[in-house]
C-alpha positions as a printed Julia matrix, in Angstrom:
293×3 Matrix{Float64}:
  91.07  38.83   34.39
  94.17  40.12   32.54
  94.37  42.97   29.9
  96.73  44.41   27.8
  95.92  47.38   25.38
  98.31  48.34   22.62
  98.07  50.14   19.37
  98.87  46.71   17.46
  95.75  45.24   19.45
  93.95  44.07   22.7
  94.32  40.7    24.45
  91.96  39.94   27.2
  92.13  36.77   29.17
  89.16  35.76   31.57
  90.7   32.55   32.91
  89.06  30.39   30.17
  89.34  32.25   27.05
  91.59  34.57   25.49
  89.99  37.22   23.2
  92.75  38.8    20.73
  91.24  41.93   18.97
  93.4   43.75   16.12
  94.4   47.45   16.58
  93.73  50.24   14.28
  97.12  50.93   13.76
  98.15  51.22   10.09
 100.99  48.5    10.74
  98.21  45.79   11.47
  97.89  43.34    8.71
  95.09  43.25    6.43
  94.47  39.56    7.25
  94.11  40.26   11.06
  91.79  43.13   10.26
  89.57  41.1     8.18
  89.63  37.9    10.77
  88.62  40.52   13.49
  88.46  39.45   17.08
  89.39  35.65   17.92
  88.13  33.79   21.02
  90.97  31.23   21.66
  89.88  28.64   24.5
  92.63  27.9    27.03
  92.35  24.09   25.93
  93.75  25.11   22.42
  96.99  26.72   24.01
 100.39  25.18   24.19
 102.18  28.03   25.52
 102.72  32.03   25.78
 105.78  33.76   25.78
 107.31  37.44   25.85
 110.16  38.69   24.11
 111.57  42.09   25.14
 113.34  44.43   22.91
 115.03  47.81   23.07
 111.88  49.82   21.8
 109.2   47.25   21.73
 108.44  43.65   22.75
 106.4   40.75   21.33
 103.87  38.63   22.95
 103.35  35.38   21.37
 100.83  32.49   21.54
 101.76  28.97   20.43
  98.78  26.81   19.81
  98.47  23.19   19.97
  98.96  21.28   16.82
  95.69  20.8    15.04
  93.81  23.2    17.08
  93.51  26.03   14.7
  92.4   25.51   10.85
  94.07  28.62    9.97
  97.44  27.66   10.98
  96.87  24.25    9.48
  95.97  25.57    6.21
  98.92  27.92    6.15
 101.35  25.65    7.58
 103.1   28.45    9.72
 103.57  30.58    6.6
 101.83  33.75    8.1
 104.07  36.6     8.4
 104.39  39.02   11.31
 101.78  41.61   10.02
  99.14  39.14    9.35
 100.0   36.61   12.29
  97.12  37.04   14.85
  98.88  35.38   17.7
 101.63  38.04   17.9
 101.06  41.16   19.77
 103.69  44.06   19.71
 104.16  45.72   23.08
 105.31  49.13   23.69
 108.48  49.34   26.27
 106.45  50.95   29.02
 103.86  48.0    29.18
 106.57  45.3    29.77
 105.26  44.81   33.25
 101.73  44.47   32.12
 102.85  41.82   29.3
 104.86  39.75   31.93
 101.82  39.96   34.18
  99.64  38.74   31.37
 101.99  35.8    30.67
 102.14  34.71   34.23
  98.29  34.57   34.25
  98.05  32.56   31.35
 100.83  30.09   32.36
  99.12  29.71   35.68
  95.7   28.95   34.34
  97.38  26.43   31.95
  99.12  24.76   35.07
  95.9   24.73   37.16
  93.82  23.2    34.31
  96.66  20.96   33.41
  96.14  21.66   29.86
  98.22  19.29   27.71
 100.77  20.7    25.12
 100.39  17.99   22.57
  98.26  17.61   19.36
  94.46  17.47   19.27
  92.35  15.42   16.59
  89.75  18.01   16.42
  89.46  21.69   15.72
  89.11  24.05   18.66
  88.63  27.19   16.86
  85.73  27.45   14.43
  87.71  29.17   11.46
  86.41  32.36    9.63
  82.9   32.98    9.02
  81.36  32.53    5.73
  80.1   33.46    3.0
  83.36  35.01    1.79
  84.95  35.89   -1.29
  88.64  37.08   -2.14
  90.03  38.77   -5.35
  93.77  38.3    -5.56
  96.38  36.82   -8.09
  94.85  35.28  -11.11
  91.43  34.57   -9.76
  88.55  35.03   -7.31
  87.7   32.36   -4.69
  84.55  32.29   -3.02
  83.15  29.76   -0.32
  79.53  29.76    1.07
  80.17  26.71    3.65
  79.47  24.13    1.01
  80.88  25.06   -2.44
  83.99  26.6    -3.57
  83.86  28.6    -6.53
  86.93  29.81   -8.66
  86.5   32.41  -11.35
  89.41  33.72  -13.44
  90.56  37.28  -14.0
  91.86  38.33  -17.32
  95.7   37.83  -16.08
  94.74  34.03  -15.78
  96.46  31.53  -18.35
  94.32  30.81  -21.33
  94.0   27.17  -20.32
  92.4   28.39  -17.18
  90.19  31.11  -18.96
  89.03  28.67  -21.61
  87.79  26.15  -18.89
  85.77  28.94  -17.29
  84.63  29.2   -13.32
  85.14  25.93  -11.37
  82.85  24.92   -8.59
  84.17  22.28   -5.88
  82.21  20.98   -3.33
  83.44  19.79    0.19
  83.08  16.0    -0.83
  85.25  16.97   -3.81
  88.24  18.49   -1.8
  90.83  16.18   -0.12
  92.95  19.04    1.44
  93.72  22.86    1.05
  96.84  24.56    1.07
  97.87  28.51    0.89
 101.27  29.55    0.45
 102.47  33.21    0.12
 104.89  34.64   -2.65
 108.48  34.29   -1.45
 111.16  36.2    -3.41
 110.76  35.37   -6.98
 108.45  32.6    -6.31
 104.77  32.95   -6.51
 102.29  31.77   -4.08
  99.11  29.82   -4.4
  95.56  28.84   -2.94
  95.4   25.29   -4.04
  92.71  22.36   -3.64
  93.71  18.91   -3.79
  90.56  17.38   -5.51
  89.71  13.67   -4.82
  90.67  11.34   -7.72
  92.4   14.19   -9.7
  95.99  14.83   -8.36
  97.96  17.07  -10.04
 101.61  18.16  -10.14
 101.14  21.14  -12.51
 102.19  24.4   -11.27
  99.42  26.67   -9.79
  99.77  28.98  -12.91
  98.15  26.05  -14.78
  96.24  24.14  -12.01
  92.33  24.7   -12.59
  91.96  23.82   -8.91
  94.67  26.58   -7.6
  94.82  30.34   -7.43
  98.19  31.83   -8.31
  99.16  34.42   -5.97
 101.86  37.41   -6.65
 102.71  38.79   -3.67
 100.2   41.81   -3.64
  98.48  43.22   -0.85
  95.35  41.16   -0.78
  97.23  37.89   -1.15
  97.1   37.07    2.49
  93.08  36.98    2.46
  93.16  34.02    0.38
  94.39  32.28    3.77
  90.83  33.1     5.22
  89.24  30.88    2.39
  91.96  28.16    2.91
  90.88  28.39    6.71
  87.16  28.43    6.09
  87.39  25.18    3.94
  90.02  23.69    6.26
  87.5   24.04    9.23
  84.72  22.17    7.5
  87.1   19.39    6.09
  87.55  16.14    8.54
  90.36  16.86   11.04
  93.53  15.05    9.54
  94.13  13.62   12.93
  90.48  12.55   13.75
  90.08   8.91   14.52
  88.77   6.71   11.74
  85.1    6.03   10.97
  83.1    3.99    8.84
  81.68   5.68    5.44
  78.21   5.79    6.83
  79.73   8.03    9.88
  79.52   5.6    12.55
  82.51   4.74   14.74
  85.02   2.15   13.68
  84.67  -1.02   15.74
  88.16  -0.34   16.81
  87.47   3.02   18.4
  87.43   3.19   22.17
  83.94   3.12   23.58
  82.86   6.47   25.07
  83.3    6.41   28.98
  80.13   6.53   31.17
  78.94  10.12   31.58
  80.08  11.53   34.85
  82.4    8.93   35.95
  85.81  10.02   34.47
  84.81  13.66   35.1
  84.54  12.94   38.83
  87.62  11.0    39.03
  89.51  13.66   37.22
  88.28  16.45   39.32
  89.32  14.29   42.5
  93.02  13.86   40.77
  92.98  17.54   40.23
  92.38  18.25   44.11
  95.04  16.05   44.96
  97.51  17.49   42.35
  96.77  21.1    43.57
  97.6   20.1    47.23
 100.89  18.65   46.02
 101.48  21.88   44.37
 100.49  24.06   47.41
 102.54  21.62   49.73
 105.62  22.16   47.43
 105.34  25.95   47.37
 104.45  26.23   43.42
 100.86  27.66   44.66
 100.57  30.41   47.25
  97.9   29.96   49.81
  95.55  32.38   47.74
  96.23  30.66   44.4
  95.53  27.15   46.08
  92.36  28.56   47.47
  90.7   29.91   44.29
  91.77  26.9    42.39
  90.46  24.57   44.87
  86.92  26.52   44.96
  86.9   26.33   41.11
  87.41  22.55   41.08
  84.72  22.21   43.92
  82.36  24.07   41.87
  82.66  21.82   38.92
  82.11  18.62   41.21
């Protein structure tokens, strides 16, 4: 097991899962604190890196495209204090950070985790129900319905229309964007059969965000909804939920697993012979594969 404890947070890796717990330091972003501990499966990782600085360094996780509904809904727009996949490391812990990176990279190598995109979410998204008040409205989500209520600052057109309720069947996509410079941000839901190009200020399916403290929390609503929508890269299916006739048939249970493990053993042997794996690393990896068989 590898572990690094900092004021910014604690990361623990047990060989299968990374647990990312935000710290209590005042510089930890509100979104990270509200999101709480994240359990990231090894299969969701595309890579890990450590960048050294004069006073502090930074650990970064890179997830596979499509693995996390939070990253998908926010489009990579989370800023540093709110990004749960970054950890600030103090200079006297650089050695620990480098060891942590080596452990994760070795596990990715031994398990041969691909770095390409996935067609299903590997993280569950924020828990529900949740409700966030920011910008010109209040967005609530109970796992099945989104409710938008307007504050007194909202435009008259929104206020006059009253609260709005959207079911998951109504929603095609969701997007969160922070305020940048003089441009306001938004939480916007694209609704089936009712697309609009109206600015978020006038869009009844969008909350306009002005760059205040609680704005990042709207990303939690976006991620919770995104996690329950069909994955954008999922194979096509019939309307009744059955697989398409063009979809590949599932492999017989057990056969591919056994063949995969045999290939893994051969690959481990090649890595050992070429000097990539030490005797101890090869023995441990081989034992892990044999246990799965």
